[in-house]
PDB file of N, CA and C in Angstrom:
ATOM      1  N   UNK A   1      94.959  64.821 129.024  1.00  0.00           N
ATOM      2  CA  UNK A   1      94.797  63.764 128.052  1.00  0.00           C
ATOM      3  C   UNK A   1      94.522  62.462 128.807  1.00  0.00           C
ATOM      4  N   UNK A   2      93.353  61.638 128.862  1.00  0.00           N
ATOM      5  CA  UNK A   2      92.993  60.731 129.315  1.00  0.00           C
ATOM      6  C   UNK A   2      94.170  59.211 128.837  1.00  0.00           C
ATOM      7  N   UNK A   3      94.519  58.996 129.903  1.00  0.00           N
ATOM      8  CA  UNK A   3      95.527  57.462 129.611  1.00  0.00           C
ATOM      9  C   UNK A   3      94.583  56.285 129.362  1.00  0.00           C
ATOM     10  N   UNK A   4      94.367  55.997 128.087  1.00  0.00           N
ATOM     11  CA  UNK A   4      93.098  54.741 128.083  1.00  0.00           C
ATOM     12  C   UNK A   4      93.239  54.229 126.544  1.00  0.00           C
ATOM     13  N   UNK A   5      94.591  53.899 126.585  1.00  0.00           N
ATOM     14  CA  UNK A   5      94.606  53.674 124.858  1.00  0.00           C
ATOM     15  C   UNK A   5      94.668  52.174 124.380  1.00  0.00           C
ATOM     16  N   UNK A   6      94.275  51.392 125.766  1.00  0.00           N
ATOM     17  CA  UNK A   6      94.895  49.898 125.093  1.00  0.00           C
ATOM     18  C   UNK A   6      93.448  49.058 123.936  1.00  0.00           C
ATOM     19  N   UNK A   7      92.522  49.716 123.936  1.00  0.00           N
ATOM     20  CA  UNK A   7      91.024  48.750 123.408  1.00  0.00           C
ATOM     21  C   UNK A   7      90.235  50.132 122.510  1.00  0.00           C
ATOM     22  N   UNK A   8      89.576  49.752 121.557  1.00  0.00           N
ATOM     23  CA  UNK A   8      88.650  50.906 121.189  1.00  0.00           C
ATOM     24  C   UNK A   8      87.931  51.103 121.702  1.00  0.00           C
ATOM     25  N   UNK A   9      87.594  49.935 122.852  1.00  0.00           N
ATOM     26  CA  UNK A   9      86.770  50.883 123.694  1.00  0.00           C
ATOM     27  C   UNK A   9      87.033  51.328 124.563  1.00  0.00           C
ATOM     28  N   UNK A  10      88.324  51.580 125.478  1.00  0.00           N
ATOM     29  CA  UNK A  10      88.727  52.719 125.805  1.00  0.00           C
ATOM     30  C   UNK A  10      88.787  54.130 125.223  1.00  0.00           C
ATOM     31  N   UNK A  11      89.413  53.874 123.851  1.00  0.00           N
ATOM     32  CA  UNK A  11      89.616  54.946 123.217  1.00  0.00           C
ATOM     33  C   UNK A  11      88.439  55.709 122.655  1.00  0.00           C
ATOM     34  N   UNK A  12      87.382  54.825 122.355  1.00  0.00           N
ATOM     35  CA  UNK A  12      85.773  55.510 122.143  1.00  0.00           C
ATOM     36  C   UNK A  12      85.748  56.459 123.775  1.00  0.00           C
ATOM     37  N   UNK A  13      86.002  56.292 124.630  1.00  0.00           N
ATOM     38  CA  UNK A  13      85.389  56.670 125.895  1.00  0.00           C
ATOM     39  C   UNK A  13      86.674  58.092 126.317  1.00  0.00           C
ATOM     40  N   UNK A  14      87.814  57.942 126.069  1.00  0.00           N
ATOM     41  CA  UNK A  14      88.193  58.602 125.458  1.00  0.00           C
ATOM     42  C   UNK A  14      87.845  60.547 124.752  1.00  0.00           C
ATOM     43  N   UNK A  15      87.717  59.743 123.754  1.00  0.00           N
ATOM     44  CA  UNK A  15      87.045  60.618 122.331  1.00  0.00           C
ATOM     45  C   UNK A  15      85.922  61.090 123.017  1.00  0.00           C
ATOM     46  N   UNK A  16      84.950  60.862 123.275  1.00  0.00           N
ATOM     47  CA  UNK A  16      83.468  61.110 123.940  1.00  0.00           C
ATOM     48  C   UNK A  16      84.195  62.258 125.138  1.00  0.00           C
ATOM     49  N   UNK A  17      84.972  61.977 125.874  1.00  0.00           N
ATOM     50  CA  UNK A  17      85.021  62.772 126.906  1.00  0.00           C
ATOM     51  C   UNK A  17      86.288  64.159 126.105  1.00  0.00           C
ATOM     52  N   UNK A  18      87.095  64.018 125.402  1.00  0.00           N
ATOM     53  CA  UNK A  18      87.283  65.262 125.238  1.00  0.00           C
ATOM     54  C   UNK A  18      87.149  66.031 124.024  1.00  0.00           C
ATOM     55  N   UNK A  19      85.942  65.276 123.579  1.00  0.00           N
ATOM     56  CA  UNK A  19      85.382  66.022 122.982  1.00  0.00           C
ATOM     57  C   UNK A  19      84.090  67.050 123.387  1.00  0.00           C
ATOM     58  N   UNK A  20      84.511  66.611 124.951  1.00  0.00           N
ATOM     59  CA  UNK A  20      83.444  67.743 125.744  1.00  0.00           C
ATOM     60  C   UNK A  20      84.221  69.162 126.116  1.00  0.00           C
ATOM     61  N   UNK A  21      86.064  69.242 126.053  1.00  0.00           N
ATOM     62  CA  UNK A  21      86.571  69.865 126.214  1.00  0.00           C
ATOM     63  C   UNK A  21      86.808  70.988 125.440  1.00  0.00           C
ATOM     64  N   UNK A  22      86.924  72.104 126.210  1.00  0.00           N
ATOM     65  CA  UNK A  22      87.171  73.486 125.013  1.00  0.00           C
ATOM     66  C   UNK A  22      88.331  73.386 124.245  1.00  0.00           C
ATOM     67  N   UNK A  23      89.426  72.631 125.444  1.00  0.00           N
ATOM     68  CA  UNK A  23      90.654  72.732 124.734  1.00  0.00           C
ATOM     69  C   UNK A  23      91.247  71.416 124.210  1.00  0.00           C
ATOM     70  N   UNK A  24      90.806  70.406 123.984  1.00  0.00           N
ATOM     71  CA  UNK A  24      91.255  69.197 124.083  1.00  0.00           C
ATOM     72  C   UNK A  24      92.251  69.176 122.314  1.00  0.00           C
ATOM     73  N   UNK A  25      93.505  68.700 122.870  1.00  0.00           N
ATOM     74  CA  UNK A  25      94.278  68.714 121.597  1.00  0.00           C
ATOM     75  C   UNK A  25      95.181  67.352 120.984  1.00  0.00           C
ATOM     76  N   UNK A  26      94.821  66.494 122.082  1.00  0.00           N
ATOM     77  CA  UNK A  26      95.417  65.053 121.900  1.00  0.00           C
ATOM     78  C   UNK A  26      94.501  64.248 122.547  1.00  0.00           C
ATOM     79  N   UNK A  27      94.746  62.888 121.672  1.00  0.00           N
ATOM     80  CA  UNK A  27      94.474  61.657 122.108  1.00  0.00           C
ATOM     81  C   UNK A  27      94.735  60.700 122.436  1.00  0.00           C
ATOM     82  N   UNK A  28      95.472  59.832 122.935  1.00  0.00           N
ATOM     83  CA  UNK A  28      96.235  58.834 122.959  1.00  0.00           C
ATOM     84  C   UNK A  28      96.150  57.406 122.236  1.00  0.00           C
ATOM     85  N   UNK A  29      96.225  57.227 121.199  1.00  0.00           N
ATOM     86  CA  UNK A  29      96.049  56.551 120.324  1.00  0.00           C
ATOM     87  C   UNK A  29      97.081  54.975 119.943  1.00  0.00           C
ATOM     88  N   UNK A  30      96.582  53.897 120.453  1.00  0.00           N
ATOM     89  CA  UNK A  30      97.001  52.916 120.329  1.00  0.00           C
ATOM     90  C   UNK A  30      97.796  51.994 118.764  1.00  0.00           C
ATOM     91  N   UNK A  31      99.464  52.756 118.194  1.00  0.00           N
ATOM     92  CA  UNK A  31      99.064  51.895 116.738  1.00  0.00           C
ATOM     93  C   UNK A  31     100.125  51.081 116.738  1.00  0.00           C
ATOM     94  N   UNK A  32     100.124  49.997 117.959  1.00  0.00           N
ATOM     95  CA  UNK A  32     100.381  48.878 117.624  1.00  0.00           C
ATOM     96  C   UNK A  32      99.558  47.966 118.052  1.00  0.00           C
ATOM     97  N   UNK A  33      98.136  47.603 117.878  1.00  0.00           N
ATOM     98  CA  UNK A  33      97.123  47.095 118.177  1.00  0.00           C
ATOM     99  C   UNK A  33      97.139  45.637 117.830  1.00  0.00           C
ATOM    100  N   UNK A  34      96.943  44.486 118.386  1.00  0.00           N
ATOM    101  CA  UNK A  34      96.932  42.594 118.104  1.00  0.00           C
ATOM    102  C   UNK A  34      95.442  43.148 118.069  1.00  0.00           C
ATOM    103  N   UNK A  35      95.124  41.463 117.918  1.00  0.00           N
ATOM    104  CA  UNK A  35      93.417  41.197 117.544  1.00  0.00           C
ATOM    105  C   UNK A  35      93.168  41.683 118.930  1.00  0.00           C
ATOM    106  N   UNK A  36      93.257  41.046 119.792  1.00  0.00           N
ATOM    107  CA  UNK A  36      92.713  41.111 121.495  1.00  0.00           C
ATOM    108  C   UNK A  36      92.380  43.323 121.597  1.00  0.00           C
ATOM    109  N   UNK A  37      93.184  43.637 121.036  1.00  0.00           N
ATOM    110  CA  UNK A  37      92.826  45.064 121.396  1.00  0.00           C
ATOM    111  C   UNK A  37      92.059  45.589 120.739  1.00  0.00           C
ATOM    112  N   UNK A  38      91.424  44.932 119.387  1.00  0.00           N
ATOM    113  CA  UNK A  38      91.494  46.063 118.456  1.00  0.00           C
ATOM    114  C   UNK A  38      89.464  45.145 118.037  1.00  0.00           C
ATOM    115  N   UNK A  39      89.202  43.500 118.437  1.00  0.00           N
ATOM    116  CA  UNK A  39      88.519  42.620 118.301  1.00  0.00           C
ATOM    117  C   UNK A  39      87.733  42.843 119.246  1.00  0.00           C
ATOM    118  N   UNK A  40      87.782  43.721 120.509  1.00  0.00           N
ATOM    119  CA  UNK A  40      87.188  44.131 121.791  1.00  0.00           C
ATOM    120  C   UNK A  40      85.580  45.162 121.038  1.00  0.00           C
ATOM    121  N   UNK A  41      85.766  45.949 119.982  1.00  0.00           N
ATOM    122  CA  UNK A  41      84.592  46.086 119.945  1.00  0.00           C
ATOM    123  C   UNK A  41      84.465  46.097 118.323  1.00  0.00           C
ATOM    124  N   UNK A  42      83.220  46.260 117.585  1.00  0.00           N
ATOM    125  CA  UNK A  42      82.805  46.222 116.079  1.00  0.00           C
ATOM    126  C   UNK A  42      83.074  47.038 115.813  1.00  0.00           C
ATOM    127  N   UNK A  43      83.560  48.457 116.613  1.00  0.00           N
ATOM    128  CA  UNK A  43      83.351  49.703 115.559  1.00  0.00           C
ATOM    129  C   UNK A  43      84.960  49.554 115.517  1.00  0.00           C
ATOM    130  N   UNK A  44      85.521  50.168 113.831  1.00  0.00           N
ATOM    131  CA  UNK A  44      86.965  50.138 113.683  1.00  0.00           C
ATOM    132  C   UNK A  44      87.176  51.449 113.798  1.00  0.00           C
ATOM    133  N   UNK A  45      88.599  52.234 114.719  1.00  0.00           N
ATOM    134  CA  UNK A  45      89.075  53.476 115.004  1.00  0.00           C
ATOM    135  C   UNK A  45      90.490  53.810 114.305  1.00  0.00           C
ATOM    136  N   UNK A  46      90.918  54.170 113.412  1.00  0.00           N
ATOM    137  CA  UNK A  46      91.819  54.312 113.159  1.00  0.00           C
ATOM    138  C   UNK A  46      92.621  55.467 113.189  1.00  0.00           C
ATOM    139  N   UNK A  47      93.633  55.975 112.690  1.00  0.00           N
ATOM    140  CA  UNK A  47      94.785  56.795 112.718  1.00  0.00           C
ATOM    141  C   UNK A  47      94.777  57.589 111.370  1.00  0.00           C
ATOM    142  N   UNK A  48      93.943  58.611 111.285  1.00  0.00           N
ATOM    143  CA  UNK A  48      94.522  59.361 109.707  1.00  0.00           C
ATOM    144  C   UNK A  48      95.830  59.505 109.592  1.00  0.00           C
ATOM    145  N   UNK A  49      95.872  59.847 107.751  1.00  0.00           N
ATOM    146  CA  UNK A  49      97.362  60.615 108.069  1.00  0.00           C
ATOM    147  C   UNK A  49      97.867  62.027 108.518  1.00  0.00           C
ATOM    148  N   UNK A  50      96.629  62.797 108.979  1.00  0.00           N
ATOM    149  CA  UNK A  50      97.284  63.196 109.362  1.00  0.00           C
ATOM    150  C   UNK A  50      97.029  63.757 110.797  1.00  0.00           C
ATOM    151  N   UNK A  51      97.249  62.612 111.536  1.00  0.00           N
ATOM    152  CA  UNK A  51      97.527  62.658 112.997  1.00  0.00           C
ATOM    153  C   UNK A  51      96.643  62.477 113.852  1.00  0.00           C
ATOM    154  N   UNK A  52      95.304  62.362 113.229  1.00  0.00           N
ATOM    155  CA  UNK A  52      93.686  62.964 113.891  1.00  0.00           C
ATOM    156  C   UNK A  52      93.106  61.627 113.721  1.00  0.00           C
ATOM    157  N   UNK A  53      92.185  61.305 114.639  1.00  0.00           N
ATOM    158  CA  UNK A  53      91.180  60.351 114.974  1.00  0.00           C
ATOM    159  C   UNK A  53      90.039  60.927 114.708  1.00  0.00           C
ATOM    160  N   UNK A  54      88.814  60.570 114.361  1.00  0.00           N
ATOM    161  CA  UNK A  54      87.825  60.821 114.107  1.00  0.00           C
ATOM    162  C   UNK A  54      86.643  60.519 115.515  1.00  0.00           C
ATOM    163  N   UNK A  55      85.960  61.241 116.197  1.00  0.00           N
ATOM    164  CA  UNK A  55      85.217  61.192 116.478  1.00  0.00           C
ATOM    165  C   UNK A  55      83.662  60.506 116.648  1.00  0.00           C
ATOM    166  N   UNK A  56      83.746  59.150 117.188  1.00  0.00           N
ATOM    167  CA  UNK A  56      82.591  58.316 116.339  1.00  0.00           C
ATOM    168  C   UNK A  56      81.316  59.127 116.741  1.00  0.00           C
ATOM    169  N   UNK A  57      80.243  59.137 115.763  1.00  0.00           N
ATOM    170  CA  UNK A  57      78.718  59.969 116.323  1.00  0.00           C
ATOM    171  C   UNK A  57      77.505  59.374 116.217  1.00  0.00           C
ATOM    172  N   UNK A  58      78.036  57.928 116.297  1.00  0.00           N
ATOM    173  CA  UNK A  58      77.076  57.351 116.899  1.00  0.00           C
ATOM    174  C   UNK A  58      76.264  57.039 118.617  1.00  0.00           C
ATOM    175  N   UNK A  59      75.350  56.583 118.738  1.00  0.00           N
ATOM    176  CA  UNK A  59      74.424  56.779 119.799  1.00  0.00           C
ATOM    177  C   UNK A  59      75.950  55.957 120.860  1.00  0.00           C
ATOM    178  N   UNK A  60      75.120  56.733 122.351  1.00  0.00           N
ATOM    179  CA  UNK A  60      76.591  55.891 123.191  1.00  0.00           C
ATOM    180  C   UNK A  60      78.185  56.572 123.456  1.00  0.00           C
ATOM    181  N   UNK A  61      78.969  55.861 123.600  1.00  0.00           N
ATOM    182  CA  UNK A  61      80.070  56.299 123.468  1.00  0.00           C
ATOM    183  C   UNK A  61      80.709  56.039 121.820  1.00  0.00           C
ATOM    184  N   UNK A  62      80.046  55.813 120.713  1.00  0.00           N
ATOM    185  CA  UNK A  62      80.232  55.553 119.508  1.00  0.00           C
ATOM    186  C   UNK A  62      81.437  54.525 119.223  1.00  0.00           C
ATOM    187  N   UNK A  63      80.970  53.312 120.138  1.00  0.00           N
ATOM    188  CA  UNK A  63      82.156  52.090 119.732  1.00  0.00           C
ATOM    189  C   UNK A  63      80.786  50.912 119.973  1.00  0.00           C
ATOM    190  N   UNK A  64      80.516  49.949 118.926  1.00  0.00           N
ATOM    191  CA  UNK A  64      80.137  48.383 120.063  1.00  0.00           C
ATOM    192  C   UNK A  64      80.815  47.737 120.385  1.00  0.00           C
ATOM    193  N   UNK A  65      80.474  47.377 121.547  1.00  0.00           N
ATOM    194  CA  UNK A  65      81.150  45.912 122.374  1.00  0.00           C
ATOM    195  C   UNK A  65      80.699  44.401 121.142  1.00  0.00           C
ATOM    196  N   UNK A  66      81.642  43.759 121.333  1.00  0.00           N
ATOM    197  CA  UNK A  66      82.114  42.625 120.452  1.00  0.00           C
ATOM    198  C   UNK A  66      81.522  41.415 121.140  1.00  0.00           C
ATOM    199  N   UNK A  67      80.403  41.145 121.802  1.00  0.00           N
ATOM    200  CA  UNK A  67      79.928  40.557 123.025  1.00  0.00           C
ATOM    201  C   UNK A  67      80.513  39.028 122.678  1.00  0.00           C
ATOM    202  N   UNK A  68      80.492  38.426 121.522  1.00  0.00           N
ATOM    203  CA  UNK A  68      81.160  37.078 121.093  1.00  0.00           C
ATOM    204  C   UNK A  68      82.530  37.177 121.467  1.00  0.00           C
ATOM    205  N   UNK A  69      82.998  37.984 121.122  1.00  0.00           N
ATOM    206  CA  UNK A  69      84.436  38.306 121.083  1.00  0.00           C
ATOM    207  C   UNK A  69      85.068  38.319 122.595  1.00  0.00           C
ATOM    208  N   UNK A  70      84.042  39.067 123.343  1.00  0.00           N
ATOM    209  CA  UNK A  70      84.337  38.732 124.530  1.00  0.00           C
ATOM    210  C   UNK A  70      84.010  38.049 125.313  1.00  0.00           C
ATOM    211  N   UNK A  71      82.873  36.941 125.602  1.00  0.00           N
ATOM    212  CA  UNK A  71      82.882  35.684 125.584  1.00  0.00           C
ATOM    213  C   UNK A  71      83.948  35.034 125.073  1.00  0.00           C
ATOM    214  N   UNK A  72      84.079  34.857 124.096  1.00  0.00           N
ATOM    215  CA  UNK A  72      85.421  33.825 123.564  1.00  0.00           C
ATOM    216  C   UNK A  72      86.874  34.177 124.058  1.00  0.00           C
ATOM    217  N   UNK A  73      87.287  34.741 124.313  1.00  0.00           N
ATOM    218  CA  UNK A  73      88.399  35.223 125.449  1.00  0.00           C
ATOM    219  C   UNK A  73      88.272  35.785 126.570  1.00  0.00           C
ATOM    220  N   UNK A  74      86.949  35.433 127.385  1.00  0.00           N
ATOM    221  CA  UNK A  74      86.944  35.701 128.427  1.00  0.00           C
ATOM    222  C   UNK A  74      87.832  34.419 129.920  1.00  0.00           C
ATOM    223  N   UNK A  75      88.110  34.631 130.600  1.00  0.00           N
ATOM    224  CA  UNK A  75      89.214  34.140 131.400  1.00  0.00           C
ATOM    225  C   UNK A  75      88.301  34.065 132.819  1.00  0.00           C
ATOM    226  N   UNK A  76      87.825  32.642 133.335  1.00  0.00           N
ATOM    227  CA  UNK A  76      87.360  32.045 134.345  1.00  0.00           C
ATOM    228  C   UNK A  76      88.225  32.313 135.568  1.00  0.00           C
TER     229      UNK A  76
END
């Protein structure tokens, strides 16, 4: 299980990779998320109820980068 749960776009990158796996049965899923984690990219990832993340299938690793977003809290 890949440790990469703090941003969706970790967690897009994530998802993409074990969903290459035969056996992949967890994800590590971030749900106590602030803006800073969750504002990192446009696509929203959430938590069904029941237990499962969805797979984004879009082109890429199926998350965008928030490029304003990260500009505006980026740290000189």
């Amino acid at each position: 299980m890949p440790h990469s749960w703090l941003t969706h776009l970790l967690t897009g990158y994530s998802l993409q990779l074990i969903a290459t796996l035969p056996r992949a049965r967890f994800v590590e899923f971030n749900v106590s998320q602030s803006a800073l984690t969750r504002g990192i990219t446009r696509t929203a990832l959430a938590l069904s109820a029941d237990g499962t993340v969805a797979i984004p299938d879009t082109p890429g690793i199926g998350v965008e980068v928030d490029l304003d977003f990260v500009k505006a809290h980026r740290v000189n």
